[in-house]
Amino acid sequence: MAVAQVRLLPAPREAHFSGQTALLQSMVVNVPGHDAEDEFAAQDLENAARPQISIADNSSTAYSVLLLRSGSAKAKDLLAQHHLTLDAQMEDEGYVLAVEPHQAWVVAASSSGIFYGVQTLKQLLPLPGSKQTLPLGTVRDWPAMKYRGIDDDLSRGPFPTLEFQKHQIRIFASYKVNIYSPYIEHTLLYPNQPLAAPPDSALTPVEVAELVQYARQFHVVIVPEQEAFGHLHHVLKYDIYQDVAETPHGHVLAPGQPGTLPLIKDWLTQVAAEFPSPFLHIGADETFDLGVGRTHPQVVAKGYGPVYVDFLLKIHEQLAPLHRRLLFWGDIGGSDPAAVAGLPKDMIAVPWNYWDTKGFDKMIEPFAKAGIETWVAPGDGNWNEVFPVAQSAFGNIQGFIRDGQRLGSTGALTTIWNDDGEGLFNMDWYGTLFGAVAAWQPGESSISAYQDAYGQLFHGDASGKINQAEKELMLAHAALSQSKSGLNSDQLFWLDPWSAEGQEASAKVLPFAVQMRIHAEQAIVLIEQARAANPSLKEVDALTAMDMGARRLDLIGLKFELCQEIAEAYAQVLLRQHDQAHSSEVHNMLDEISSMFGRCQDLRDAYSASKNEYKQVWLSENRPYWLDNVTVRYDLRIEEWQRRGERFATVTRDFEKNKDLPSASALGLPTVTLANKAEANKNEH
């Protein structure tokens, strides 16, 4: 096997492959030290290998894999033989991996190191249908950042099943993520404060206990984020909490109210009891309403920053008996850097930015100068988009984590936000796993190297088609962004092209619609070709989600194209309705607007098909709660185009009875200028 073909994510610090291979027809995994955590790693390796390799109990002919702690005599002997070392910086999570003709071995000082060495070995296993070989070579590896996490929004619509969360944890861990941070506003069930938790869409204490125990096996710590300042509308909309709200039914807790700190303490005390993490995340971002209501006099007298910091100090003091380090979003570093010095030094600031590719120093430095630890938080680019904008996410993740490492940040949280209530995590793997990779790798992580490895390692696709499909989706987004419509893809997806706003967007989007659609359609073709060629592809639900994203992008372009065609056709029909010489042509154009194969029916059918696929993807990962809030939008669009089709059908029947056609405006069609321009362009040719 050529060295260039050995692709690993994250890329190891040191990797040397000879180009030769070992035959791997059967395998036996041994843990001489019999450590329970190492034996779990052995089982994880066996589970990954079993679909294509027979697992032996004990056979002299089977390929042997040894998982060894660095203190054992055998480990020391193997390291010495190969002139390899396990340095002090590798003791916490580092490992040495060697693949030899008849055996492979992992040496590490910790159970985490053994587990991560196994994850690398798993990526070297042959894909189904390929030659049963392993590439010979050695790897020495350890992380650049101590904390490597994914922050997942569980409060704005979709709420995952427990089984899907376990699936997420398995995948995260395989890419060496060690922090899973569920974002919670109101979706954790508090027995003392049960009102806000949606029925069947909140984690219960029993589910939390199961999830925490499950994650521990994979060396993943769950660090829950319970918003404890802002982003609490779904709590504060209840009148029972009116006395702790900054504004009636608003978003922000009011500092200084008698019930505010007791409420926070009640929440976080339960969180600490259920989640045995050394950290608690209290949120505290985007507290825009602070000073608008109850705290207006204090903010006027002291300033926004001092009031904000004073409240965090009180929260810190109130939660001190829990003996947890508190994380908080680092908004204050940008809005009032001078106030940062007043924060407790044992808190951890999480400066966030989801769109820039450079200029991150100013977000990190106020905390670094104050002696406050930081984790950086880039974004996946998924919010308010029909499919995540990878080109935006990649540059943001690459730059922010690179600069965070340079300025001493100890962790990274790649964030997923479902602001629109529609985001589905199976569309997010491409961006979030790059965040995992970049947090492990030192310095500036290569986007192209990640893209080249992703399809093979995540989906088991050696053809390159999935990689190319992801790139086609990036090109589709790039074409859409060229339109400079001022609207995100979500807004464009639901927008009515016949509305005033829709007509304005149409003029900007149409010049790029064909280019966007061709890229989206090519992505669909590549995904289906890869599936047809390899029934053993992994993460098939994510492929369905990817297909759905491509079809939704395609529908955006289709909608504006067909609405333009309807407007043009009807303008021509109006001009020729009394011209008997063109009677047949007029009837054909009316049929193209509404009939079995009409444009109105095409759009109805497209939204209907998209709805069905969306529901499939939703239910593959989420509980049913909130789904109706999305599908009703589909229902409205389906009904809209059904009614328009019926209206045009009535117009056609009346026309056949020698009635004059109504004006375009009477039918709600876009402005006449658009249709006249189309007619003028037609006549020019």
XYZ file of C-alpha atoms in Angstrom:
685
model
C 0.000 0.000 0.000
C 1.418 3.350 -1.007
C 2.046 5.829 1.783
C -0.266 8.426 0.189
C -3.183 6.015 0.460
C -2.933 5.736 4.244
C -5.425 8.326 5.417
C -6.088 8.941 9.100
C -8.310 11.417 10.951
C -7.059 13.099 13.007
C -3.707 12.992 11.235
C -1.100 11.646 13.699
C 1.850 13.722 14.862
C 4.245 11.101 13.535
C 3.352 8.343 11.081
C 5.687 6.195 9.003
C 4.284 3.565 6.634
C 6.561 1.349 4.561
C 4.234 0.691 1.649
C 4.101 -2.998 2.558
C 1.131 -4.791 4.054
C 0.250 -7.572 6.469
C -2.297 -10.264 5.611
C -5.355 -10.055 7.851
C -7.680 -13.028 7.435
C -8.441 -13.474 11.117
C -7.522 -11.507 14.215
C -7.123 -12.009 17.946
C -6.966 -9.073 20.384
C -5.209 -9.558 23.720
C -5.031 -7.340 26.797
C -2.258 -8.864 28.948
C -2.897 -6.414 31.798
C -6.614 -7.291 31.913
C -7.565 -3.686 32.655
C -11.345 -3.334 32.256
C -11.135 -0.120 30.230
C -8.499 -1.589 27.928
C -10.633 -4.683 27.469
C -13.500 -2.409 26.424
C -11.157 -0.872 23.817
C -10.321 -4.391 22.624
C -14.006 -5.175 22.260
C -14.494 -1.929 20.339
C -11.737 -2.981 17.920
C -13.270 -6.418 17.471
C -16.694 -4.919 16.778
C -15.198 -2.689 14.089
C -13.277 -5.568 12.465
C -15.944 -8.256 12.673
C -17.958 -7.358 9.548
C -15.012 -8.244 7.306
C -12.557 -10.185 9.498
C -13.117 -13.293 11.605
C -12.262 -12.801 15.276
C -10.383 -15.676 16.903
C -10.484 -16.497 20.596
C -6.900 -17.671 20.609
C -5.069 -18.920 17.563
C -1.445 -19.081 16.634
C -2.406 -18.448 12.997
C -4.534 -15.376 13.639
C -3.108 -11.890 13.337
C -2.366 -10.723 16.873
C -3.124 -7.297 18.350
C -1.697 -6.431 21.776
C -2.931 -3.565 23.957
C -0.207 -2.780 26.468
C 0.339 -0.265 29.245
C 3.686 1.462 29.000
C 4.856 0.244 32.418
C 4.774 -3.426 31.442
C 7.960 -5.317 30.565
C 6.521 -6.335 27.179
C 5.705 -2.729 26.268
C 9.160 -1.506 27.245
C 10.759 -4.279 25.197
C 8.705 -3.507 22.080
C 9.387 0.227 22.301
C 13.105 -0.405 22.696
C 13.194 -2.837 19.766
C 11.640 -0.248 17.466
C 13.498 2.746 18.918
C 10.192 4.368 19.843
C 9.445 6.414 22.948
C 6.409 7.398 24.944
C 7.280 10.924 26.087
C 5.906 12.796 29.103
C 3.586 14.842 26.855
C 2.025 11.570 25.695
C 1.159 10.209 29.141
C -2.404 11.511 29.430
C -3.842 10.577 26.040
C -0.954 9.730 23.735
C -0.080 6.342 22.291
C 2.371 4.436 20.137
C 0.994 2.109 17.462
C 3.024 -0.352 15.419
C 1.701 -2.591 12.646
C 4.053 -5.493 11.881
C 3.738 -8.484 9.521
C 2.300 -10.822 12.175
C 1.178 -8.539 14.954
C 0.151 -5.008 15.822
C 0.461 -3.386 19.204
C -0.644 -0.259 21.005
C 1.334 1.070 23.949
C 0.037 3.865 26.156
C 0.361 5.097 29.718
C -3.400 5.514 30.194
C -6.659 3.858 29.259
C -7.452 6.928 27.127
C -4.225 6.450 25.207
C -4.991 2.771 24.610
C -8.480 3.700 23.413
C -7.199 6.370 21.006
C -4.540 4.042 19.644
C -7.307 1.555 18.923
C -9.309 4.247 17.109
C -6.359 4.844 14.801
C -5.931 1.123 14.200
C -9.641 0.854 13.353
C -9.141 3.376 10.542
C -6.415 1.145 9.067
C -8.722 -1.873 8.836
C -9.616 -2.936 5.292
C -12.912 -1.766 3.868
C -15.501 -4.418 2.950
C -14.709 -5.903 -0.435
C -11.089 -4.763 -0.421
C -7.937 -6.822 0.159
C -7.685 -8.164 3.712
C -4.495 -6.333 4.602
C -3.097 -3.790 7.037
C -0.452 -1.203 6.078
C 2.822 -1.774 7.927
C 4.174 1.171 9.875
C 4.352 3.070 13.136
C 2.450 5.970 14.680
C 3.281 8.226 17.619
C 0.471 10.564 18.507
C -0.933 12.866 21.186
C -3.410 15.764 21.185
C -2.713 19.449 20.759
C -5.664 20.444 22.961
C -6.687 18.793 26.192
C -10.419 19.288 25.678
C -11.963 18.488 22.300
C -15.701 18.860 22.209
C -18.959 19.156 20.309
C -21.652 21.522 21.586
C -25.041 20.275 20.392
C -28.193 22.414 20.518
C -30.981 20.410 22.185
C -33.357 23.304 22.835
C -34.567 24.717 19.531
C -36.646 22.052 17.889
C -35.174 18.623 17.169
C -34.420 16.560 20.256
C -32.446 13.338 19.742
C -33.428 9.912 20.900
C -31.233 8.359 23.541
C -30.024 5.801 21.000
C -28.942 8.527 18.602
C -27.054 10.323 21.353
C -25.208 7.076 22.039
C -24.451 6.842 18.340
C -23.107 10.392 18.390
C -20.863 9.544 21.328
C -19.444 6.490 19.555
C -18.630 8.512 16.462
C -17.233 11.475 18.395
C -14.957 9.182 20.391
C -13.687 7.456 17.261
C -12.365 10.852 16.125
C -10.860 11.439 19.567
C -13.462 13.852 20.918
C -13.572 13.747 24.719
C -16.276 16.354 25.500
C -19.946 16.185 24.544
C -21.805 19.321 25.618
C -25.589 19.290 25.165
C -26.982 22.825 25.045
C -30.018 23.116 27.318
C -32.431 25.974 27.859
C -35.475 24.019 29.049
C -35.020 20.429 27.853
C -33.639 18.828 31.012
C -36.371 17.592 33.324
C -36.009 19.181 36.751
C -38.246 17.413 39.314
C -38.356 20.616 41.393
C -38.977 22.809 38.325
C -40.805 20.561 35.836
C -43.006 23.129 34.102
C -40.834 24.200 31.185
C -39.618 20.776 30.035
C -41.607 19.666 26.958
C -43.284 16.278 27.434
C -41.317 13.528 25.681
C -38.641 16.011 24.592
C -36.440 16.450 27.649
C -33.753 14.304 29.223
C -34.987 12.602 32.384
C -32.708 11.726 35.326
C -32.877 8.043 34.310
C -31.826 8.837 30.740
C -29.019 11.089 31.939
C -27.615 8.323 34.144
C -27.664 5.884 31.236
C -26.035 8.357 28.854
C -23.307 9.377 31.307
C -22.386 5.763 31.976
C -22.376 4.981 28.255
C -20.148 7.948 27.413
C -17.668 7.091 30.155
C -16.784 3.838 28.383
C -15.747 5.840 25.332
C -13.686 8.337 27.355
C -16.228 11.079 26.672
C -17.221 13.440 29.470
C -20.665 15.013 29.187
C -20.477 18.694 30.068
C -24.043 19.990 30.135
C -24.769 23.605 29.383
C -27.748 24.929 31.280
C -28.371 28.522 30.290
C -28.355 30.459 33.552
C -28.678 34.081 32.418
C -29.955 34.603 28.863
C -31.684 32.408 26.251
C -34.406 31.410 28.695
C -37.590 32.468 26.918
C -39.046 28.960 27.033
C -38.787 29.149 30.817
C -39.702 32.788 31.309
C -42.813 32.610 29.113
C -44.503 30.953 32.105
C -45.994 33.400 34.589
C -44.714 31.362 37.517
C -41.264 32.808 36.662
C -42.377 36.420 36.134
C -40.583 37.659 39.243
C -37.146 36.535 37.988
C -37.492 37.851 34.421
C -35.756 41.007 33.227
C -38.748 41.730 30.984
C -42.200 40.103 30.873
C -42.022 36.773 29.030
C -38.556 37.757 27.843
C -35.217 35.994 27.482
C -32.983 37.086 30.356
C -32.983 36.412 34.095
C -32.938 39.579 36.171
C -29.922 39.921 38.483
C -30.835 41.109 41.949
C -34.273 39.555 42.143
C -34.818 37.430 45.292
C -35.675 34.290 43.332
C -33.044 34.445 40.610
C -30.002 32.926 42.302
C -32.050 30.260 44.154
C -33.492 29.157 40.792
C -30.019 28.912 39.236
C -28.698 27.048 42.247
C -31.607 24.609 42.146
C -30.998 23.865 38.462
C -27.230 23.535 38.628
C -27.234 21.519 41.846
C -29.303 18.875 40.090
C -27.101 19.111 36.987
C -24.008 18.556 39.127
C -25.603 15.553 40.804
C -26.576 13.939 37.497
C -23.483 14.777 35.440
C -20.221 13.868 37.234
C -18.171 16.248 35.120
C -15.468 18.550 36.496
C -17.215 21.344 34.553
C -20.585 23.052 34.418
C -21.441 25.381 31.536
C -23.703 28.260 32.599
C -24.071 29.865 29.152
C -24.517 33.606 29.789
C -24.314 34.658 26.136
C -26.360 37.201 24.203
C -27.920 38.822 27.279
C -29.192 41.663 25.113
C -32.149 42.447 27.366
C -29.954 43.129 30.389
C -30.709 46.695 31.447
C -33.880 46.926 29.387
C -36.217 46.062 32.244
C -35.708 45.499 35.962
C -31.960 46.180 35.953
C -32.189 49.398 33.939
C -31.180 51.629 36.892
C -28.146 49.479 37.724
C -26.927 49.370 34.108
C -27.352 53.132 33.769
C -25.437 53.701 37.015
C -22.643 51.128 36.626
C -22.557 50.138 32.967
C -23.508 46.909 31.209
C -20.174 45.134 31.722
C -19.902 45.650 35.500
C -23.512 44.536 36.056
C -22.927 41.448 33.902
C -19.682 40.546 35.678
C -21.193 41.164 39.104
C -23.964 38.675 38.331
C -21.455 36.050 37.159
C -19.548 36.592 40.411
C -22.721 35.931 42.374
C -23.469 32.797 40.336
C -19.892 31.640 40.923
C -20.267 32.204 44.651
C -23.656 30.489 44.766
C -22.354 27.380 42.965
C -19.009 27.163 44.782
C -20.195 24.299 47.046
C -20.611 22.127 43.939
C -16.816 22.189 43.397
C -17.091 22.456 39.620
C -15.304 24.774 37.234
C -17.783 27.030 35.469
C -17.666 27.626 31.737
C -19.375 30.668 30.233
C -19.654 32.121 26.737
C -17.077 34.863 26.280
C -19.266 37.670 24.915
C -17.973 40.103 27.533
C -14.461 39.863 26.084
C -15.679 41.664 22.987
C -18.345 43.939 24.437
C -16.413 45.184 27.489
C -12.819 43.848 27.662
C -12.034 46.025 30.679
C -14.675 44.222 32.736
C -13.005 40.823 32.228
C -10.460 41.484 34.982
C -13.264 41.274 37.541
C -14.130 37.668 36.710
C -13.027 34.770 38.946
C -9.774 33.283 37.689
C -10.980 29.690 37.967
C -13.797 30.181 35.469
C -13.289 29.132 31.847
C -14.266 31.589 29.129
C -15.552 30.242 25.819
C -15.160 32.975 23.195
C -17.259 32.143 20.139
C -17.309 33.122 16.511
C -19.042 31.268 13.674
C -18.288 33.170 10.490
C -14.817 34.754 10.454
C -11.642 33.042 9.267
C -9.171 35.362 10.985
C -8.985 38.074 13.622
C -9.681 35.799 16.566
C -6.957 37.194 18.837
C -9.158 40.038 20.087
C -11.727 37.500 21.307
C -9.212 35.412 23.239
C -6.658 37.925 24.519
C -8.817 39.774 27.100
C -9.191 36.501 29.006
C -5.616 35.335 28.462
C -4.310 38.647 29.809
C -6.558 38.294 32.861
C -5.228 34.794 33.553
C -8.522 33.100 32.651
C -8.455 29.781 30.803
C -10.196 29.686 27.416
C -11.826 27.161 25.133
C -12.599 28.425 21.624
C -15.951 27.798 19.940
C -16.181 27.824 16.134
C -19.376 26.822 14.319
C -20.623 24.195 11.907
C -22.447 26.736 9.694
C -25.734 24.807 9.879
C -28.145 27.336 11.396
C -30.849 28.721 9.113
C -29.533 26.698 6.195
C -31.101 23.804 4.309
C -27.670 22.143 4.478
C -24.604 23.310 6.446
C -22.367 25.765 4.619
C -19.123 23.799 4.776
C -16.934 26.398 3.100
C -17.828 28.852 5.856
C -17.477 26.276 8.624
C -14.116 24.919 7.492
C -12.387 28.294 7.363
C -13.876 29.359 10.683
C -12.946 26.115 12.453
C -9.465 26.046 10.971
C -8.625 29.644 11.885
C -10.218 29.837 15.316
C -8.724 26.591 16.603
C -5.317 27.441 15.116
C -5.285 30.811 16.857
C -6.693 29.349 20.042
C -3.822 26.903 20.226
C -1.324 29.698 19.604
C -2.801 31.809 22.405
C -2.949 28.961 24.908
C -6.599 27.865 24.712
C -6.876 24.418 26.257
C -10.056 23.330 24.500
C -12.328 23.692 21.502
C -16.108 23.272 21.261
C -17.436 23.028 17.724
C -21.032 24.233 17.889
C -24.267 23.208 16.204
C -27.239 25.592 16.408
C -30.822 24.886 15.380
C -32.133 28.451 15.399
C -34.735 27.632 12.751
C -35.980 24.521 14.556
C -35.172 22.445 11.462
C -31.518 21.464 11.848
C -30.803 17.740 11.682
C -27.553 16.421 13.090
C -27.074 13.809 10.393
C -26.298 16.736 8.089
C -23.634 18.058 10.486
C -20.953 15.371 10.536
C -18.803 16.910 7.799
C -18.228 20.123 9.739
C -18.261 18.842 13.313
C -15.729 16.105 12.684
C -13.376 18.639 11.126
C -13.654 20.474 14.437
C -12.683 17.257 16.243
C -9.728 16.737 13.927
C -8.511 20.338 14.203
C -8.618 20.247 18.009
C -6.412 17.118 18.126
C -3.960 18.190 15.433
C -1.422 20.946 16.198
C -1.443 24.251 14.346
C -3.448 24.919 11.191
C -5.279 21.794 10.080
C -5.418 21.070 6.361
C -8.933 21.346 4.951
C -8.043 19.534 1.733
C -6.432 16.607 3.561
C -9.560 16.257 5.667
C -11.794 16.376 2.601
C -9.740 13.690 0.869
C -10.013 11.338 3.853
C -13.576 11.988 5.002
C -15.594 9.805 2.649
C -13.374 6.776 3.092
C -13.114 6.952 6.869
C -16.619 8.104 7.778
C -18.668 6.383 5.085
C -16.336 3.572 4.006
C -16.374 4.930 0.446
C -13.102 4.318 -1.376
C -14.462 5.583 -4.710
C -14.157 9.272 -3.847
C -17.772 9.914 -4.888
C -18.947 10.970 -1.439
C -16.021 13.364 -1.128
C -16.919 14.840 -4.509
C -20.591 15.048 -3.564
C -19.680 17.117 -0.503
C -17.649 19.417 -2.729
C -20.554 19.738 -5.170
C -22.771 20.861 -2.293
C -20.167 23.433 -1.349
C -20.201 24.682 -4.950
C -24.011 24.831 -4.898
C -23.864 26.993 -1.774
C -21.151 29.128 -3.379
C -23.367 29.732 -6.415
C -26.266 30.701 -4.174
C -24.087 33.086 -2.183
C -23.087 34.839 -5.429
C -26.668 36.003 -5.772
C -26.209 38.306 -2.776
C -29.929 37.985 -2.053
C -29.436 38.925 1.599
C -31.384 35.809 2.590
C -30.112 32.494 3.890
C -31.022 29.254 2.150
C -33.722 28.455 4.714
C -35.514 31.707 3.996
C -35.211 31.158 0.266
C -36.540 27.612 0.603
C -39.785 28.751 2.229
C -40.139 32.094 0.437
C -43.079 32.612 -1.913
C -41.597 33.853 -5.228
C -44.855 35.650 -6.006
C -44.586 37.870 -2.927
C -42.903 41.263 -3.114
C -39.902 39.916 -1.206
C -39.906 36.827 -3.384
C -39.837 38.856 -6.589
C -36.878 40.854 -5.300
C -35.041 37.645 -4.356
C -35.936 36.036 -7.674
C -34.198 38.755 -9.663
C -31.005 38.089 -7.698
C -31.149 34.292 -7.513
C -32.200 33.438 -11.065
C -28.849 34.269 -12.726
C -27.214 31.642 -10.510
C -30.032 29.104 -10.275
C -28.860 26.821 -13.085
C -25.319 26.694 -11.745
C -26.573 25.976 -8.227
C -28.973 23.272 -9.393
C -26.401 21.481 -11.521
C -24.031 21.193 -8.551
C -26.814 20.038 -6.231
C -28.077 17.519 -8.771
C -24.568 16.230 -9.404
C -24.242 15.647 -5.645
C -27.444 13.571 -5.703
C -26.125 11.499 -8.595
C -22.785 10.871 -6.884
C -24.430 9.821 -3.614
C -26.713 7.359 -5.378
C -23.857 6.008 -7.503
C -21.757 5.409 -4.392
C -24.662 3.665 -2.668
C -25.396 1.455 -5.664
C -21.752 0.450 -6.043
C -21.208 -0.329 -2.359
C -24.109 -1.651 -0.248
C -21.745 -1.760 2.760
C -21.339 2.007 3.080
C -21.421 3.292 6.647
C -23.610 6.009 8.152
C -26.377 5.558 5.596
C -28.733 7.875 7.510
C -26.181 10.642 7.085
C -26.106 9.917 3.351
C -29.896 10.226 3.227
C -29.598 13.534 5.076
C -26.987 14.663 2.590
C -29.270 13.690 -0.300
C -32.078 15.639 1.364
C -29.888 18.726 1.676
C -28.962 18.517 -2.001
C -32.610 18.159 -3.029
C -33.635 21.127 -0.891
C -30.959 23.280 -2.522
C -32.152 22.047 -5.903
C -35.742 22.943 -5.011
C -34.731 26.538 -4.278
C -33.429 26.937 -7.802
C -36.318 24.973 -9.324
C -38.878 27.185 -7.599
C -37.483 30.434 -8.940
C -36.979 28.956 -12.407
C -40.537 27.591 -12.670
C -42.121 30.741 -11.290
C -40.263 32.743 -13.891
C -41.505 30.364 -16.568
C -45.100 30.659 -15.301
C -44.915 34.457 -15.401
C -43.416 34.467 -18.888
C -45.901 31.928 -20.221
C -48.925 33.740 -18.827
C -47.715 37.063 -20.212
C -47.546 35.487 -23.652
C -50.971 33.879 -23.200
C -52.495 37.265 -22.328
C -50.990 38.821 -25.437
C -52.267 36.035 -27.713
C -55.543 34.988 -26.122
C -57.581 36.426 -29.027
C -55.145 35.337 -31.756
C -56.733 32.292 -33.374
C -53.556 31.575 -35.284
C -51.827 30.767 -31.984
C -54.761 29.053 -30.267
C -53.010 25.705 -29.928
C -49.874 27.336 -28.582
C -51.898 29.283 -26.022
C -53.593 26.127 -24.759
C -50.253 24.353 -24.518
C -48.808 27.166 -22.444
C -51.776 27.089 -20.081
C -51.280 23.332 -19.691
C -47.614 23.918 -18.878
C -48.701 26.195 -16.051
C -51.254 23.777 -14.585
C -51.973 20.206 -15.629
C -50.703 16.756 -14.772
C -47.242 17.981 -15.796
C -47.746 21.658 -14.974
C -45.299 23.944 -13.206
C -47.652 24.428 -10.244
C -47.902 20.673 -9.819
C -44.117 20.319 -10.147
C -43.652 22.621 -7.172
C -46.393 20.919 -5.172
C -44.768 17.562 -5.863
C -41.282 18.829 -4.993
C -42.365 20.114 -1.584
C -44.300 16.905 -0.947
C -41.291 14.724 -1.769
C -39.029 16.934 0.341
C -41.431 16.673 3.269
C -41.383 12.879 3.134
C -37.593 12.699 3.047
C -37.311 15.295 5.789
C -39.578 13.257 8.075
C -37.498 10.160 7.370
C -34.266 11.898 8.350
C -35.861 13.538 11.406
C -37.194 10.264 12.785
C -33.903 8.458 12.154
C -32.362 10.573 14.923
C -34.993 12.571 16.814
C -38.076 12.168 18.948
C -41.347 13.163 17.224
C -41.789 16.318 19.311
C -41.591 19.541 17.253
C -41.646 17.726 13.901
C -45.146 19.032 13.156
C -43.848 22.584 13.511
C -41.677 21.948 10.460
C -43.993 19.757 8.411
C -46.772 22.329 8.699
C -44.566 24.660 6.664
C -44.355 21.970 4.000
C -48.128 21.515 4.187
C -48.663 25.224 3.617
C -46.409 25.236 0.551
C -48.027 22.079 -0.814
C -51.479 23.567 -0.336
C -50.345 26.877 -1.815
C -49.242 25.302 -5.090
C -52.203 22.949 -5.169
C -54.584 25.926 -4.881
C -52.678 27.888 -7.510
C -52.804 24.923 -9.840
C -56.548 24.594 -9.311
C -57.030 28.326 -9.891
C -55.189 28.126 -13.209
C -57.174 25.016 -14.149
C -60.374 26.988 -13.582
C -58.999 29.847 -15.694
C -58.214 27.395 -18.484
C -61.716 25.891 -18.432
C -63.279 29.354 -18.488
C -61.014 30.327 -21.376
C -62.203 27.280 -23.301
C -65.731 28.646 -22.809
C -64.633 31.852 -24.551
C -64.191 33.894 -21.380
C -61.350 36.404 -21.282
C -58.350 35.577 -19.142
C -57.957 37.462 -15.850
C -54.982 39.759 -15.448
C -51.742 38.459 -14.005
C -52.232 40.550 -10.876
C -55.696 39.067 -10.347
C -54.032 35.660 -10.154
C -51.347 36.894 -7.770
C -48.599 36.537 -10.361
C -45.387 38.604 -10.066
C -45.251 42.121 -11.444
C -45.998 42.629 -15.105
C -42.570 44.163 -15.714
C -40.950 40.799 -15.173
C -43.295 39.165 -17.677
C -42.973 42.042 -20.171
C -39.205 41.832 -19.949
C -39.405 38.109 -20.690
C -41.645 38.798 -23.690
C -39.332 41.542 -24.903
C -36.320 39.269 -24.654
C -38.230 36.600 -26.582
C -39.095 39.027 -29.382
C -35.467 40.176 -29.635
C -34.495 36.632 -30.582
